[in-house]
Tab-separated table of C-alpha atoms in Angstrom:
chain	number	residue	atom	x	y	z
A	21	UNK	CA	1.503	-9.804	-27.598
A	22	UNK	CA	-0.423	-12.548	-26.298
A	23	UNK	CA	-4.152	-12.812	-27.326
A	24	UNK	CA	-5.516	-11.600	-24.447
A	25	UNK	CA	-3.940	-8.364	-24.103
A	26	UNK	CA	-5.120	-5.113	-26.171
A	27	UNK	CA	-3.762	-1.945	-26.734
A	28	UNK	CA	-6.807	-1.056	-23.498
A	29	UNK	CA	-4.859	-3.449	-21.194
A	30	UNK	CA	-4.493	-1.253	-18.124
A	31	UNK	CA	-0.575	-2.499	-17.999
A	32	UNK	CA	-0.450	-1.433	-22.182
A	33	UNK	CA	-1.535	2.204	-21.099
A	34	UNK	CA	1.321	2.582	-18.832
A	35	UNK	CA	3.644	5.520	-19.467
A	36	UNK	CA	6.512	7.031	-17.724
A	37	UNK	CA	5.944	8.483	-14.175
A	38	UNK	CA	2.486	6.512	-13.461
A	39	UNK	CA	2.364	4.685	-9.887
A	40	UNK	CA	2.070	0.918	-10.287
A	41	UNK	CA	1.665	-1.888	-7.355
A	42	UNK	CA	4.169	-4.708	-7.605
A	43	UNK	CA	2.654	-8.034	-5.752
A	44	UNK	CA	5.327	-11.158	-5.209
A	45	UNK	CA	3.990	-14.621	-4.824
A	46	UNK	CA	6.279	-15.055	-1.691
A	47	UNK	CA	4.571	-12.060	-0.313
A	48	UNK	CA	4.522	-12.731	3.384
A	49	UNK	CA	8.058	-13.884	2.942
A	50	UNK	CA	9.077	-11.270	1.094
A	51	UNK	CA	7.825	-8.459	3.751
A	52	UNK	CA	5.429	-7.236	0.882
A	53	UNK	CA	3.200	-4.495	2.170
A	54	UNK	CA	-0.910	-5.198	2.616
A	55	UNK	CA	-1.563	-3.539	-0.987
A	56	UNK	CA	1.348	-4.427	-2.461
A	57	UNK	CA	4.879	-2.224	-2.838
A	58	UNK	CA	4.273	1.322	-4.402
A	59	UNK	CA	6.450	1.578	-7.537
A	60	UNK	CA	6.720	4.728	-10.509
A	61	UNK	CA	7.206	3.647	-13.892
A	62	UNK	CA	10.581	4.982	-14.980
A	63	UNK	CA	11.071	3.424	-18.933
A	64	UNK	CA	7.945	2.274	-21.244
A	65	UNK	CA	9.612	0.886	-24.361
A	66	UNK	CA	7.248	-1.195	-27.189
A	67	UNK	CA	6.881	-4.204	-24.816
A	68	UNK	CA	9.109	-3.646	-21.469
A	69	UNK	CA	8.301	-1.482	-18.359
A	70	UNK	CA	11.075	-0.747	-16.361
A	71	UNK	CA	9.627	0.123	-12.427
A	72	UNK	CA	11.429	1.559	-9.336
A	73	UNK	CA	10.441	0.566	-5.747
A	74	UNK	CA	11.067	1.147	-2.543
A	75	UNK	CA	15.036	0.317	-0.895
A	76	UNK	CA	16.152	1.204	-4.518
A	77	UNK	CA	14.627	-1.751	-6.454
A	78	UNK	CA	14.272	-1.799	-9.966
A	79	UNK	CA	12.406	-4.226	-12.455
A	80	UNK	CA	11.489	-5.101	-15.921
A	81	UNK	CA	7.806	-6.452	-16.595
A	82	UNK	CA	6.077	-6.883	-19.802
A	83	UNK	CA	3.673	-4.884	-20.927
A	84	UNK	CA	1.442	-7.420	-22.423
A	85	UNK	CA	0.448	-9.205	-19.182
A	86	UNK	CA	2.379	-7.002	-16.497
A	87	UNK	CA	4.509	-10.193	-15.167
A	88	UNK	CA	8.301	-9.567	-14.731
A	89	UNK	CA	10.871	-10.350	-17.803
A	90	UNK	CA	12.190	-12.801	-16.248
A	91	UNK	CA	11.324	-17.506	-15.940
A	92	UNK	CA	9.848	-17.284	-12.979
A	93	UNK	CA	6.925	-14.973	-12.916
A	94	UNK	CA	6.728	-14.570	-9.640
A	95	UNK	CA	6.172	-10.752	-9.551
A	96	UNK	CA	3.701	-8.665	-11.318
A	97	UNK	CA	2.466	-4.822	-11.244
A	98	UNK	CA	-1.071	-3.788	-11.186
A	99	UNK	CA	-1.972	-0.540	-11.625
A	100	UNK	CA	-3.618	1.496	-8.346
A	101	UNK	CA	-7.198	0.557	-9.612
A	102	UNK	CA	-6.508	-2.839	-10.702
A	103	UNK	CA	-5.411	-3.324	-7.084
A	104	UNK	CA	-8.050	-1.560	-5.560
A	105	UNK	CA	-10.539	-4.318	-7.535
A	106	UNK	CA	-8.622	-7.199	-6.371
A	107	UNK	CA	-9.006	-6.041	-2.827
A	108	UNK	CA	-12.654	-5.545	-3.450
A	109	UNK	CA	-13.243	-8.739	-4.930
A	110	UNK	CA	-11.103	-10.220	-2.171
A	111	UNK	CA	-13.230	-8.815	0.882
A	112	UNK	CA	-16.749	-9.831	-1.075
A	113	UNK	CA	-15.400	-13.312	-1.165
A	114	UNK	CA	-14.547	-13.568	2.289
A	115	UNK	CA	-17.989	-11.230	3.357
A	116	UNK	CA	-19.748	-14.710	1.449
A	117	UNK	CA	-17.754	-17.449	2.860
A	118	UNK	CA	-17.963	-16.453	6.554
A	119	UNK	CA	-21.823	-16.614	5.791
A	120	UNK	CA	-21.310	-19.775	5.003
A	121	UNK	CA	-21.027	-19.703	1.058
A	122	UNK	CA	-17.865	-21.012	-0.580
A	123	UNK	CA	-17.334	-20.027	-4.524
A	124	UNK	CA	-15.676	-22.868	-6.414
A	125	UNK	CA	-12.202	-22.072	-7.898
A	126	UNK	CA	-12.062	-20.403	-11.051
A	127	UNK	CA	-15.927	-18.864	-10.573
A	128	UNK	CA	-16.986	-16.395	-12.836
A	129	UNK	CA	-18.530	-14.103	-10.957
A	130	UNK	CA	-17.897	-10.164	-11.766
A	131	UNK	CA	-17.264	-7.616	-8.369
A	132	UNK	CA	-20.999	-6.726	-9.211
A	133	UNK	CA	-22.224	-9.771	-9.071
A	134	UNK	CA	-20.425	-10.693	-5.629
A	135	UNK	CA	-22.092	-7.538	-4.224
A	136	UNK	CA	-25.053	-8.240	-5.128
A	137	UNK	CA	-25.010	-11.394	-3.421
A	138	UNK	CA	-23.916	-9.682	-0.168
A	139	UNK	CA	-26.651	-7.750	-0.536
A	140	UNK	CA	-29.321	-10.134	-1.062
A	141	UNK	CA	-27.665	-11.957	1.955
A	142	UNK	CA	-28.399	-8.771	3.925
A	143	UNK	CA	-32.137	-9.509	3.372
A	144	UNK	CA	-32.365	-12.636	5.244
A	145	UNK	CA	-32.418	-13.321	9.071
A	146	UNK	CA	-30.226	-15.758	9.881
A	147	UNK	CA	-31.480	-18.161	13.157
A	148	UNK	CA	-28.342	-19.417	15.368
């Protein structure tokens, strides 16, 4: 188990018949959903997750880090809230940079702290 993960992971806490999101890095290629495809947990063994999806699809993913068992790592699962942050995050980022404020790569910044920052924005008037 890599350092990072615990046994409060969300992706360590999975058990059989729990919904999971499955993202691709080829997404728009790949015809992945907005969201990502729904998938139910079918196997939880001591460090594999075996997941079903839709059109029949079925994959292996560690449960350390939630990436597929596989070299190329180019799919991983997220449970429904994990998602549901990412999107979140995803919107406050874009809410920021079409006021003109571009985050560096690899910021820090918590969901909390991006909303906050929307919100103080919401306290200025902005002159065109």
């Amino acid at each position: 188990m890599p350092k990072t993960a615990t046994p409060d992971t969300p992706t360590m806490q999975l058990k059989v018949g729990d919904e999971v999101r499955i993202f691709d890095v080829n997404a728009k290629r790949m015809g992945q959903p907005e969201g990502g495809w729904v998938g139910k947990v079918t196997k939880v063994g001591r460090t594999l997750i075996t997941v079903h999806y839709s059109g029949g699809y079925k994959k292996v993913f560690r449960r350390d880090d939630g990436y597929a068992n596989d070299n190329y790592r180019h799919q991983h699962i997220e449970t429904p809230e994990m998602a549901a942050r990412k999107t979140q995050r995803e919107d406050a980022i874009a809410t920021l940079r079409s006021h003109g404020i571009d985050l560096a790569y690899g910021h820090r910044f918590t969901n909390e702290h991006l909303e906050q920052m929307i919100a103080l924005l919401g306290t200025f008037t902005w002159d065109e």
